Short mmCIF file of C-alpha atoms in Angstrom, two decimals:
data_model
loop_
_atom_site.label_atom_id
_atom_site.label_comp_id
_atom_site.label_asym_id
_atom_site.label_seq_id
_atom_site.Cartn_x
_atom_site.Cartn_y
_atom_site.Cartn_z
CA MET A 28 -34.97 -113.07 37.83
CA THR A 29 -32.49 -115.70 38.80
CA GLN A 30 -33.95 -118.40 36.18
CA LEU A 31 -31.67 -118.74 32.96
CA PRO A 32 -33.22 -118.01 29.64
CA GLU A 33 -33.85 -120.72 27.52
CA SER A 34 -31.70 -119.50 24.98
CA THR A 35 -30.34 -116.11 24.05
CA ASP A 36 -30.40 -114.11 20.91
CA ARG A 37 -26.79 -113.52 20.69
CA LYS A 38 -23.86 -115.32 22.74
CA LEU A 39 -21.51 -112.25 23.08
CA GLY A 40 -18.06 -113.47 24.71
CA LEU A 41 -14.38 -113.35 24.32
CA VAL A 42 -11.84 -115.64 22.63
CA ILE A 43 -8.74 -115.69 24.24
CA ASP A 44 -5.36 -116.89 22.39
CA LEU A 45 -3.12 -118.31 24.68
CA ASP A 46 -0.58 -118.59 22.24
CA THR A 47 -0.23 -114.73 21.63
CA CYS A 48 -0.58 -113.65 25.06
CA VAL A 49 2.62 -112.28 26.63
CA GLY A 50 1.44 -112.07 29.93
CA CYS A 51 1.93 -108.17 30.35
CA HIS A 52 -1.14 -107.67 32.45
CA ALA A 53 -2.19 -104.52 30.58
CA CYS A 54 -5.75 -106.25 30.25
CA VAL A 55 -6.01 -106.35 34.00
CA ILE A 56 -4.94 -102.92 34.50
CA SER A 57 -7.36 -101.46 31.82
CA CYS A 58 -10.25 -103.51 32.98
CA LYS A 59 -9.76 -102.12 36.71
CA GLU A 60 -9.40 -98.63 35.24
CA TRP A 61 -12.83 -98.63 33.08
CA ASN A 62 -14.75 -100.45 35.64
CA THR A 63 -13.82 -98.32 38.42
CA GLY A 64 -15.40 -95.34 36.70
CA GLY A 65 -18.08 -97.16 34.64
CA TYR A 66 -20.99 -99.54 35.45
CA GLY A 67 -21.69 -99.89 39.24
CA ALA A 68 -19.48 -99.51 42.27
CA PRO A 69 -15.67 -98.48 41.83
CA LEU A 70 -13.34 -101.44 42.32
CA ALA A 71 -11.99 -101.13 46.02
CA ASP A 72 -8.35 -101.54 47.07
CA THR A 73 -7.69 -102.37 50.75
CA ASP A 74 -4.41 -101.66 52.34
CA ALA A 75 -3.06 -100.68 48.81
CA TYR A 76 0.42 -99.53 50.19
CA GLY A 77 0.62 -101.42 53.28
CA ASP A 78 1.60 -104.87 54.28
CA ASP A 79 -1.52 -106.70 53.34
CA PRO A 80 -2.64 -105.32 49.98
CA SER A 81 -5.78 -106.71 48.45
CA GLY A 82 -8.24 -105.40 45.71
CA THR A 83 -11.11 -106.42 43.57
CA PHE A 84 -10.53 -107.19 40.09
CA LEU A 85 -12.63 -108.44 37.27
CA ASN A 86 -9.83 -109.87 35.32
CA ARG A 87 -6.50 -111.75 36.40
CA VAL A 88 -3.66 -113.29 34.59
CA HIS A 89 -2.33 -116.48 35.98
CA THR A 90 0.74 -117.84 34.70
CA PHE A 91 1.29 -121.78 34.15
CA GLU A 92 3.95 -124.03 33.52
CA VAL A 93 3.27 -127.05 31.23
CA LYS A 94 5.72 -129.97 31.08
CA PRO A 95 5.15 -132.15 28.40
CA ALA A 96 6.27 -135.81 29.22
CA ASP A 97 9.10 -136.00 26.53
CA LYS A 98 9.83 -132.29 25.97
CA PRO A 99 11.23 -129.23 28.02
CA ALA A 100 8.32 -127.28 29.89
CA MET A 101 6.67 -124.41 28.43
CA VAL A 102 5.05 -120.97 29.92
CA THR A 103 1.72 -120.28 29.32
CA HIS A 104 0.22 -116.85 30.50
CA PHE A 105 -3.47 -117.46 31.33
CA PRO A 106 -5.98 -114.38 31.46
CA LYS A 107 -9.46 -115.39 33.39
CA SER A 108 -12.44 -113.43 33.70
CA CYS A 109 -16.23 -114.37 33.82
CA LEU A 110 -16.92 -116.57 30.95
CA HIS A 111 -20.64 -115.53 30.51
CA CYS A 112 -21.63 -119.25 30.80
CA GLU A 113 -24.99 -120.35 29.06
CA ASP A 114 -25.69 -122.57 32.25
CA ALA A 115 -24.45 -119.97 34.88
CA PRO A 116 -24.51 -121.74 38.19
CA CYS A 117 -23.66 -118.28 39.88
CA VAL A 118 -27.24 -116.92 38.57
CA THR A 119 -29.45 -119.58 39.51
CA VAL A 120 -28.29 -119.67 43.29
CA CYS A 121 -28.74 -116.08 43.86
CA PRO A 122 -31.71 -115.52 46.45
CA THR A 123 -32.61 -111.95 45.65
CA GLY A 124 -32.66 -111.63 41.87
CA ALA A 125 -29.45 -109.57 41.72
CA SER A 126 -27.68 -111.80 39.30
CA PHE A 127 -28.94 -112.18 35.84
CA LYS A 128 -28.27 -113.52 32.44
CA ARG A 129 -29.40 -111.24 29.58
CA SER A 130 -31.69 -112.99 27.04
CA GLU A 131 -30.67 -110.56 24.36
CA ASP A 132 -26.80 -111.13 24.36
CA GLY A 133 -26.06 -113.64 27.13
CA ILE A 134 -24.31 -111.34 29.38
CA VAL A 135 -24.17 -112.25 33.07
CA LEU A 136 -24.52 -109.17 35.15
CA VAL A 137 -25.14 -108.13 38.79
CA HIS A 138 -27.77 -105.66 39.81
CA GLU A 139 -25.78 -104.22 42.56
CA ASP A 140 -28.56 -102.44 44.26
CA HIS A 141 -30.21 -105.69 45.01
CA CYS A 142 -27.34 -107.54 45.98
CA ILE A 143 -27.07 -108.55 49.59
CA GLY A 144 -23.29 -109.72 49.54
CA CYS A 145 -24.13 -113.36 50.69
CA GLY A 146 -21.33 -114.43 48.67
CA LEU A 147 -23.15 -117.58 47.22
CA CYS A 148 -22.68 -116.83 43.85
CA ALA A 149 -18.80 -116.65 44.14
CA TRP A 150 -18.98 -120.15 45.67
CA ALA A 151 -20.87 -121.39 42.89
CA CYS A 152 -18.72 -120.27 40.21
CA PRO A 153 -15.88 -122.99 39.52
CA TYR A 154 -13.68 -120.18 37.76
CA GLY A 155 -13.18 -117.66 40.59
CA ALA A 156 -14.88 -114.98 38.45
CA ARG A 157 -16.57 -113.30 41.03
CA GLU A 158 -15.24 -110.97 43.75
CA MET A 159 -17.15 -109.26 46.55
CA ASP A 160 -16.00 -105.88 46.88
CA ALA A 161 -14.44 -105.09 50.29
CA VAL A 162 -15.71 -101.56 50.40
CA GLU A 163 -19.13 -101.77 48.69
CA LYS A 164 -20.04 -105.15 49.69
CA VAL A 165 -21.49 -106.19 46.83
CA MET A 166 -20.46 -108.76 44.34
CA LYS A 167 -18.43 -107.68 41.42
CA LYS A 168 -17.89 -109.46 37.99
CA CYS A 169 -16.94 -108.67 34.45
CA THR A 170 -19.69 -106.76 32.65
CA LEU A 171 -18.16 -107.41 29.09
CA CYS A 172 -17.80 -103.90 29.11
CA VAL A 173 -21.64 -103.58 28.53
CA ASP A 174 -21.24 -99.78 29.15
CA ARG A 175 -18.77 -99.62 26.04
CA ILE A 176 -20.07 -101.95 23.56
CA TYR A 177 -23.39 -100.45 23.09
CA ASN A 178 -21.96 -96.84 23.89
CA GLU A 179 -22.74 -94.39 20.85
CA ASN A 180 -20.96 -91.61 22.75
CA ILE A 181 -17.43 -93.14 21.99
CA PRO A 182 -15.58 -93.78 18.77
CA GLU A 183 -16.53 -96.89 17.02
CA GLU A 184 -13.37 -98.68 17.56
CA ASP A 185 -13.62 -98.23 21.32
CA ARG A 186 -16.97 -100.29 21.30
CA VAL A 187 -15.13 -103.59 22.44
CA PRO A 188 -14.49 -104.47 26.07
CA SER A 189 -11.50 -102.70 27.58
CA CYS A 190 -9.37 -105.49 28.00
CA VAL A 191 -9.85 -106.19 24.27
CA ARG A 192 -9.16 -102.78 23.07
CA THR A 193 -5.83 -102.63 25.17
CA CYS A 194 -4.06 -105.87 24.48
CA PRO A 195 -0.94 -105.02 22.88
CA ALA A 196 -0.46 -108.76 21.46
CA GLY A 197 -3.95 -108.88 19.95
CA ALA A 198 -4.55 -111.92 22.18
CA ARG A 199 -7.97 -111.03 23.03
CA HIS A 200 -10.83 -111.04 20.69
CA PHE A 201 -14.50 -110.09 21.08
CA GLY A 202 -17.78 -111.22 19.10
CA ASP A 203 -20.84 -113.19 18.87
CA LEU A 204 -20.17 -116.83 19.44
CA GLY A 205 -23.64 -117.74 18.54
CA ASP A 206 -23.12 -116.78 15.09
CA ALA A 207 -21.01 -119.33 13.34
CA GLY A 208 -20.28 -116.95 10.94
CA SER A 209 -18.79 -114.20 13.05
CA ASP A 210 -14.83 -113.72 13.03
CA VAL A 211 -14.77 -114.89 16.69
CA SER A 212 -16.42 -118.36 15.78
CA LYS A 213 -14.30 -118.93 12.86
CA LEU A 214 -11.21 -118.25 14.71
CA VAL A 215 -12.42 -120.97 17.24
CA ALA A 216 -13.25 -123.53 14.69
CA GLU A 217 -9.84 -122.75 12.83
CA ARG A 218 -7.70 -123.02 16.17
CA GLY A 219 -9.50 -125.74 18.12
CA GLY A 220 -10.65 -123.22 20.82
CA PHE A 221 -11.66 -125.16 23.98
CA ASP A 222 -13.88 -124.69 27.10
CA LEU A 223 -12.39 -124.48 30.59
CA MET A 224 -13.44 -127.15 33.07
CA PRO A 225 -16.12 -128.96 30.73
CA GLU A 226 -16.51 -131.32 33.44
CA GLN A 227 -18.53 -128.64 35.54
CA GLY A 228 -21.26 -128.49 32.80
CA THR A 229 -21.41 -124.72 32.73
CA LYS A 230 -21.10 -124.20 29.01
CA PRO A 231 -19.00 -121.29 28.94
CA VAL A 232 -19.52 -118.88 26.19
CA ASN A 233 -15.71 -117.55 26.25
CA LYS A 234 -13.45 -119.81 24.52
CA TYR A 235 -9.48 -120.39 24.72
CA LEU A 236 -7.33 -120.89 21.71
CA PRO A 237 -4.26 -123.34 22.66
CA PRO A 238 -0.71 -122.70 22.33
CA ARG A 239 1.50 -123.98 19.79
CA PRO A 240 3.50 -126.97 21.02
CA LYS A 241 7.35 -126.24 21.33
CA GLN A 242 8.84 -126.81 17.91
CA GLN A 243 12.34 -127.02 18.96
CA SER A 244 12.88 -130.22 20.86
CA LEU A 245 15.76 -130.40 23.34
CA ASP A 246 17.03 -133.67 24.72
CA GLU A 247 18.80 -132.30 27.37
CA PRO A 248 19.07 -128.69 28.78
CA VAL A 249 21.87 -126.67 27.78
CA ASN A 250 24.09 -125.74 30.57
CA LEU A 251 23.73 -121.78 30.17
CA ALA A 252 26.48 -120.82 33.08
CA SER A 253 29.20 -122.79 31.34
CA LEU A 254 28.71 -120.44 28.14
CA ALA A 255 29.53 -117.51 30.28
CA GLU A 256 32.87 -119.10 31.47
CA PRO A 257 35.65 -116.72 30.40
CA LYS A 258 38.02 -118.83 28.01
CA ALA A 259 41.72 -117.77 28.49
CA SER A 260 43.97 -118.16 25.62
CA GLY A 261 47.69 -117.58 24.58
CA PHE A 262 50.26 -117.48 27.60
CA LEU A 263 47.31 -117.20 29.99
CA GLY A 264 45.57 -120.26 28.51
CA TRP A 265 48.89 -122.21 28.60
CA LEU A 266 49.49 -121.21 32.41
CA ASP A 267 45.75 -122.17 33.38
CA GLY A 268 46.54 -125.55 31.56
CA ALA A 269 49.82 -126.18 33.14
CA LEU A 270 48.37 -125.12 36.76
CA GLU A 271 45.42 -127.15 36.05
CA ARG A 272 47.64 -130.57 35.31
CA LEU A 273 49.93 -129.72 38.56
CA GLY A 274 46.47 -130.56 40.26
CA MET B 19 -13.80 -123.24 52.24
CA HIS B 20 -13.69 -120.46 54.91
CA PRO B 21 -15.41 -121.47 58.00
CA ALA B 22 -17.71 -118.37 58.69
CA TYR B 23 -18.54 -118.46 62.40
CA SER B 24 -22.03 -116.87 61.84
CA VAL B 25 -22.81 -119.77 59.34
CA ILE B 26 -21.50 -122.33 61.50
CA PHE B 27 -23.56 -121.06 64.39
CA PHE B 28 -26.46 -120.65 62.12
CA THR B 29 -26.67 -124.12 60.67
CA VAL B 30 -26.15 -125.78 64.21
CA ALA B 31 -28.55 -123.75 66.25
CA SER B 32 -31.32 -123.36 63.70
CA GLY B 33 -30.87 -127.20 62.81
CA ALA B 34 -31.20 -128.23 66.50
CA GLY B 35 -34.02 -125.47 67.01
CA LEU B 36 -36.04 -126.67 64.08
CA GLY B 37 -35.56 -130.36 65.02
CA LEU B 38 -37.09 -129.54 68.54
CA LEU B 39 -39.99 -127.82 66.89
CA ALA B 40 -40.48 -130.70 64.55
CA PHE B 41 -40.50 -133.03 67.95
CA MET B 42 -42.98 -130.91 69.48
CA GLY B 43 -45.17 -130.77 66.33
CA LEU B 44 -45.37 -134.78 66.38
CA GLY B 45 -45.41 -134.70 70.14
CA ALA B 46 -48.95 -133.06 69.93
CA LEU B 47 -50.13 -136.28 68.34
CA SER B 48 -48.86 -138.55 71.30
CA VAL B 49 -47.95 -136.76 74.25
CA GLY B 50 -51.14 -134.73 75.10
CA ALA B 51 -51.17 -131.84 77.74
CA GLN B 52 -47.92 -131.01 79.36
CA PRO B 53 -47.04 -128.69 82.20
CA MET B 54 -47.09 -124.98 81.28
CA PRO B 55 -43.37 -124.31 82.25
CA PHE B 56 -42.29 -127.18 79.98
CA MET B 57 -44.31 -125.95 77.15
CA LEU B 58 -43.10 -122.22 77.39
CA THR B 59 -39.25 -123.43 77.78
CA THR B 60 -39.47 -125.69 75.03
CA PHE B 61 -41.16 -123.93 72.58
CA GLY B 62 -39.10 -120.90 73.76
CA ILE B 63 -35.97 -122.60 73.20
CA ALA B 64 -36.96 -123.89 69.84
CA PHE B 65 -37.76 -120.78 68.52
CA ALA B 66 -34.76 -118.88 70.14
CA LEU B 67 -32.42 -121.41 68.42
CA THR B 68 -34.12 -120.95 65.15
CA ILE B 69 -34.66 -117.17 65.06
CA GLY B 70 -31.07 -116.70 66.54
CA GLY B 71 -29.53 -118.89 63.98
CA LEU B 72 -31.38 -116.89 61.16
CA LEU B 73 -30.21 -113.60 62.52
CA SER B 74 -26.72 -114.73 62.91
CA SER B 75 -26.95 -115.97 59.22
CA THR B 76 -27.40 -112.27 58.12
CA PHE B 77 -24.27 -111.15 59.75
CA HIS B 78 -22.17 -112.39 57.21
CA LEU B 79 -24.05 -110.65 54.70
CA GLY B 80 -22.81 -107.29 53.16
CA HIS B 81 -26.15 -105.87 53.14
CA PRO B 82 -28.41 -107.23 55.69
CA GLU B 83 -30.80 -104.37 55.26
CA ARG B 84 -31.72 -105.80 51.94
CA ALA B 85 -31.99 -109.51 53.28
CA TRP B 86 -35.69 -109.54 52.18
CA ARG B 87 -34.88 -109.59 48.62
CA ALA B 88 -33.84 -113.29 49.56
CA MET B 89 -37.44 -114.30 49.55
CA THR B 90 -38.09 -113.61 46.07
CA GLN B 91 -36.15 -116.24 44.11
CA TRP B 92 -37.53 -119.37 45.49
CA ARG B 93 -37.93 -120.62 41.84
CA SER B 94 -34.19 -121.39 41.21
CA SER B 95 -32.62 -120.65 44.51
CA TRP B 96 -32.19 -123.03 47.49
CA LEU B 97 -31.27 -120.18 49.71
CA SER B 98 -34.37 -118.55 48.71
CA ARG B 99 -36.31 -121.23 49.55
CA GLU B 100 -34.72 -121.90 52.86
CA GLY B 101 -35.57 -118.32 53.92
CA VAL B 102 -39.19 -118.64 52.57
CA PHE B 103 -39.62 -122.01 54.33
CA ALA B 104 -37.89 -120.77 57.67
CA ILE B 105 -40.45 -117.93 57.61
CA ILE B 106 -43.64 -120.08 57.00
CA THR B 107 -42.46 -122.85 59.38
CA LEU B 108 -42.03 -119.82 62.13
CA ILE B 109 -45.33 -118.52 61.52
CA VAL B 110 -47.26 -121.81 61.54
CA GLY B 111 -45.15 -123.27 64.32
CA ALA B 112 -45.86 -120.15 66.41
CA ILE B 113 -49.60 -120.49 65.88
CA PHE B 114 -49.48 -124.28 66.69
CA ALA B 115 -47.30 -123.55 69.86
CA ALA B 116 -49.54 -120.68 71.13
CA LEU B 117 -52.92 -122.71 70.55
CA TRP B 118 -51.36 -125.59 72.38
CA THR B 119 -49.39 -123.67 75.15
CA PHE B 120 -52.19 -121.06 76.16
CA MET B 121 -55.42 -122.69 75.15
CA ASP B 122 -54.40 -126.31 75.64
CA ILE B 123 -55.39 -127.08 71.80
CA GLY B 124 -53.07 -129.73 70.69
CA SER B 125 -53.90 -129.60 67.12
CA ALA B 126 -52.36 -132.67 65.40
CA ILE B 127 -52.68 -131.15 62.06
CA LEU B 128 -50.92 -128.14 62.62
CA GLY B 129 -48.56 -130.43 64.46
CA ILE B 130 -47.72 -132.49 61.47
CA ILE B 131 -47.54 -129.41 59.31
CA THR B 132 -45.07 -127.65 61.52
CA ALA B 133 -43.02 -130.82 61.95
CA ILE B 134 -42.88 -131.21 58.15
CA LEU B 135 -41.92 -127.40 57.57
CA SER B 136 -39.17 -127.52 60.08
CA LEU B 137 -37.72 -130.46 58.13
CA VAL B 138 -38.09 -129.15 54.92
CA THR B 139 -36.44 -126.05 55.99
CA VAL B 140 -33.25 -128.04 57.18
CA TRP B 141 -33.25 -129.83 53.88
CA ALA B 142 -33.17 -126.68 52.01
CA THR B 143 -30.29 -125.55 54.41
CA GLY B 144 -28.61 -128.75 53.05
CA MET B 145 -29.37 -128.20 49.61
CA ILE B 146 -27.62 -124.59 49.43
CA TYR B 147 -24.35 -126.38 49.95
CA ALA B 148 -25.35 -129.71 47.93
CA GLN B 149 -26.23 -127.92 44.73
CA ILE B 150 -22.83 -126.33 44.33
CA LYS B 151 -21.06 -128.46 41.84
CA ALA B 152 -17.84 -126.49 42.34
CA VAL B 153 -17.38 -128.40 45.66
CA ASP B 154 -17.07 -131.83 45.32
CA LEU B 155 -17.43 -132.72 49.16
CA TRP B 156 -20.48 -131.07 49.29
CA HIS B 157 -22.28 -131.82 45.84
CA ARG B 158 -23.93 -135.20 46.87
CA TRP B 159 -27.20 -136.26 47.75
CA LEU B 160 -26.00 -137.40 51.29
CA THR B 161 -25.22 -133.87 52.16
CA PRO B 162 -28.88 -132.91 53.00
CA VAL B 163 -29.61 -135.95 54.54
CA CYS B 164 -26.87 -135.46 56.94
CA TYR B 165 -28.20 -132.02 57.78
CA LEU B 166 -31.70 -133.46 58.41
CA LEU B 167 -30.51 -136.33 60.42
CA PHE B 168 -28.52 -134.11 62.76
CA SER B 169 -31.37 -131.76 63.05
CA VAL B 170 -33.58 -134.62 64.03
CA ALA B 171 -31.16 -135.95 66.57
CA GLY B 172 -30.36 -132.70 68.06
CA GLY B 173 -33.86 -131.82 68.35
CA MET B 174 -34.44 -135.26 70.46
CA ILE B 175 -32.10 -135.02 72.86
CA LEU B 176 -32.99 -131.25 73.61
CA PHE B 177 -36.47 -132.74 74.13
CA LEU B 178 -35.19 -135.58 76.27
CA PHE B 179 -33.34 -133.37 78.40
CA LEU B 180 -36.21 -130.62 78.63
CA HIS B 181 -38.92 -133.57 79.44
CA ALA B 182 -36.80 -134.76 82.02
CA ALA B 183 -35.96 -131.30 83.69
CA PHE B 184 -39.58 -129.94 83.83
CA THR B 185 -41.72 -133.27 84.39
CA ASP B 186 -41.66 -135.89 87.61
CA LYS B 187 -40.56 -139.01 86.31
CA THR B 188 -40.42 -141.81 88.88
CA GLU B 189 -39.49 -144.34 86.51
CA PRO B 190 -36.83 -144.66 83.73
CA VAL B 191 -38.03 -143.25 80.37
CA TRP B 192 -36.52 -146.37 78.21
CA GLU B 193 -38.62 -145.33 75.10
CA LEU B 194 -37.80 -141.83 74.62
CA SER B 195 -34.07 -142.41 75.34
CA SER B 196 -33.59 -145.41 73.22
CA VAL B 197 -35.10 -143.14 70.31
CA ALA B 198 -32.86 -140.39 71.00
CA MET B 199 -29.89 -142.78 71.33
CA ILE B 200 -30.79 -144.54 67.78
CA ALA B 201 -31.56 -141.13 66.17
CA LEU B 202 -27.87 -140.00 67.35
CA LEU B 203 -26.27 -143.19 65.95
CA VAL B 204 -27.87 -142.96 62.60
CA ALA B 205 -26.85 -139.38 62.33
CA TRP B 206 -23.18 -139.90 62.90
CA VAL B 207 -23.16 -143.27 60.67
CA VAL B 208 -24.35 -141.66 57.82
CA LYS B 209 -21.88 -138.76 58.64
CA VAL B 210 -19.18 -141.31 58.69
CA PHE B 211 -20.36 -142.56 55.26
CA TRP B 212 -20.21 -138.96 53.94
CA TRP B 213 -16.58 -138.51 54.98
CA MET B 214 -15.42 -141.75 53.58
CA GLY B 215 -17.47 -141.07 50.21
CA GLY B 216 -15.83 -137.42 50.14
CA ASP B 217 -12.22 -138.61 50.21
CA LYS B 218 -11.76 -139.04 46.43
CA SER B 219 -9.63 -137.23 43.80
CA PRO B 220 -10.97 -133.73 42.53
CA THR B 221 -13.26 -133.42 39.47
CA SER B 222 -11.29 -130.43 38.44
CA THR B 223 -7.72 -130.11 38.00
CA PRO B 224 -5.26 -127.75 36.95
CA GLU B 225 -5.07 -129.70 33.47
CA SER B 226 -9.06 -129.05 32.85
CA ALA B 227 -8.90 -125.66 34.41
CA THR B 228 -6.73 -124.31 32.00
CA GLY B 229 -7.55 -126.87 29.15
CA LEU B 230 -3.90 -127.63 28.63
CA GLY B 231 -3.75 -131.03 30.08
CA SER B 232 -3.59 -132.48 26.49
CA LEU B 233 -0.07 -130.68 26.47
CA GLY B 234 1.29 -132.17 29.65
CA LYS B 235 1.30 -131.57 33.27
CA VAL B 236 0.29 -128.23 34.56
CA ARG B 237 1.32 -126.30 37.43
CA LEU B 238 1.14 -122.73 38.53
CA LEU B 239 4.53 -120.73 37.99
CA GLU B 240 3.27 -117.47 38.90
CA ARG B 241 0.11 -116.29 40.57
CA PRO B 242 -1.79 -113.44 39.27
CA HIS B 243 -1.25 -111.26 42.35
CA THR B 244 1.20 -110.55 44.93
CA GLY B 245 -1.24 -110.30 47.84
CA SER B 246 -4.14 -112.33 48.86
CA ASN B 247 -7.70 -111.53 47.30
CA TYR B 248 -11.16 -112.31 47.96
CA LEU B 249 -11.08 -115.83 46.35
CA LEU B 250 -7.99 -117.04 48.47
CA GLY B 251 -10.00 -115.54 51.49
CA GLU B 252 -13.12 -117.43 50.73
CA MET B 253 -11.98 -120.60 49.31
CA GLY B 254 -8.37 -121.03 49.76
CA PHE B 255 -8.49 -122.44 53.56
CA HIS B 256 -6.86 -125.77 53.83
CA ILE B 257 -5.90 -125.94 57.62
CA GLY B 258 -8.96 -128.18 57.95
CA ARG B 259 -7.53 -130.74 55.77
CA LYS B 260 -4.25 -130.99 57.61
CA HIS B 261 -6.12 -132.07 61.07
CA ALA B 262 -9.16 -133.55 59.31
CA ARG B 263 -8.53 -136.94 60.93
CA LYS B 264 -8.09 -136.00 64.51
CA LEU B 265 -11.01 -133.37 64.16
CA ARG B 266 -13.28 -135.84 62.93
CA LEU B 267 -12.56 -138.25 65.88
CA ILE B 268 -13.22 -135.33 68.19
CA ALA B 269 -16.60 -134.46 66.53
CA VAL B 270 -17.70 -138.29 66.78
CA MET B 271 -16.53 -138.41 70.46
CA LEU B 272 -18.08 -135.35 71.47
CA GLY B 273 -21.18 -135.50 69.30
CA ALA B 274 -22.01 -139.21 69.36
CA VAL B 275 -20.11 -141.42 71.98
CA LEU B 276 -20.29 -138.93 74.74
CA PRO B 277 -23.94 -138.15 74.69
CA ILE B 278 -24.89 -141.80 74.37
CA LEU B 279 -22.97 -142.58 77.36
CA LEU B 280 -24.42 -139.70 79.12
CA ILE B 281 -28.06 -140.67 78.06
CA LEU B 282 -27.40 -144.47 79.49
CA LEU B 283 -25.99 -142.64 82.75
CA ALA B 284 -29.36 -140.64 82.98
CA ILE B 285 -31.79 -143.36 82.25
CA PRO B 286 -31.87 -145.14 86.00
CA ALA B 287 -30.56 -142.03 88.01
CA PRO B 288 -33.25 -139.85 89.94
CA PHE B 289 -31.79 -136.42 88.73
CA ASP B 290 -31.27 -137.69 85.12
CA ALA B 291 -31.84 -133.99 83.77
CA LEU B 292 -28.23 -133.12 84.89
CA TRP B 293 -26.83 -135.78 82.66
CA LEU B 294 -28.77 -135.42 79.68
CA GLY B 295 -28.22 -131.18 79.87
CA LEU B 296 -24.56 -132.51 79.46
CA ALA B 297 -25.39 -134.68 76.64
CA VAL B 298 -27.17 -131.68 74.86
CA LEU B 299 -23.88 -129.68 75.37
CA ALA B 300 -21.79 -132.45 74.36
CA HIS B 301 -23.68 -132.95 71.17
CA LEU B 302 -23.91 -129.12 70.49
CA ALA B 303 -19.83 -129.13 70.77
CA GLY B 304 -19.82 -132.00 68.51
CA MET B 305 -21.92 -130.57 65.95
CA LEU B 306 -19.62 -127.10 66.10
CA VAL B 307 -16.58 -129.25 65.23
CA GLU B 308 -18.45 -131.24 62.66
CA ARG B 309 -19.95 -127.98 60.67
CA TRP B 310 -16.40 -126.40 61.07
CA LEU B 311 -14.97 -129.53 59.23
CA PHE B 312 -17.70 -129.20 56.89
CA PHE B 313 -16.44 -125.91 55.62
CA ALA B 314 -12.88 -126.13 56.43
CA GLU B 315 -12.39 -129.55 54.58
CA ALA B 316 -14.07 -128.75 51.40
CA ARG B 317 -11.92 -127.91 48.45
CA HIS B 318 -13.33 -125.53 45.62
CA ALA B 319 -12.50 -126.02 42.11
CA VAL B 320 -11.22 -122.57 41.70
CA MET B 321 -8.12 -123.53 43.62
CA SER B 322 -7.17 -125.56 40.57
CA TYR B 323 -6.05 -122.17 39.38
CA TYR B 324 -4.01 -121.42 42.56
#
């Protein structure tokens, strides 16, 4: 059913801390590893060792440079996966009913046996959260590790999305963003969490926490190369200066 | 956006085919009985273009064998609605065509219903693109209007050509020719407005995409992947924008100016079908360029991340 639910009982999602993320891509790899063996078709790679390698990933880390007008530029690592939008445009465009948003927890999923691989949902998503698998020819997307978070066969501490479990910096948080009392909701409130592309009207569930602005304000960049110049002293220093003066 | 040839061919062919079918539907009201070869050929071309287009659109599917499922989500999806309307149009149109061609029953009611269904199907095709908010160029009410007007114009000059080829005309056919020229002119003028309205700054920027705009100017430092991926293949196409102006001019010359000149040439000549045949070909060529640009020029919001 590609009509969106009026409301969902819970709004499970991620909170990603751009201040803490170190850009190590561990979440990308653990996501690929778990989702290749778990829910649905494996995530294919094509020409993996050739000239033009390409592969399906559900989570990717971009790195941006932010340049304030009056301060030096800062680097921000930026993990991006499905935001499980409340008003998910990818779901309503699906002609087959393969895409759906669950009313119980708000997770957006693809029923891969029903997917015709038309690609329209990937067009409808402004975030680029959906990728067509080149081998299976069905649409792949983040499942919020639906086969982990409710899985009673794995230890309780592992019942979070693979990317959250693996992040060595603690930059990824998982929880119910529909519950104002949850840890993730409190984190969003304290740190001023924000939506990506609010102008697209998708009402994303996932939130991002802003990086701290640079505290140190440098008026002019230091010439680092000059610090590495060897300084001659003693006789050599006198010779250096004398030869310099000769022109 | 990546211009997939199957989708370009589909929208051009089914647009012209459905336009021709719509015109035949309305023709039942006024034209009356026509020679059998004309009826067979005209309906044959209309159905061949429409069905051929629909089949070609399934070539870009990952799983064409599941295509029937696309009929189920008409409550929310324009792609599904297009499929449903196309099937209903083909069934009603086939009954209408068979009754008129073989039993000489030109049912005006069936004709009007066929015409309306044909145009609604074309409208649904346009809405598939217009509904996508992530593509600024497409997400406008004028998009389905362009699809509709091109379908009507294409159907009209096809009808004009076939009518000239299969009927003895001893005198110039001013009325039909004028209507076709006006339809062509209106369609391309609206298209030019569509182009002009589309040349504006994007809704989503790297600043809004990352939410970091309040801190400063944002630019990509490192891509998330060293190779290409599905997103870049599908949405990272920008050769179209480089040559957009030249290609727009070529589209207008082939699709509008040349066909109108050829129709004017055809009106007084005794063998006007030849000129009109060339007009049809020129228009279809112009439409292919226009449709290629429709995809190639469009910028997707996801490119703010690249």
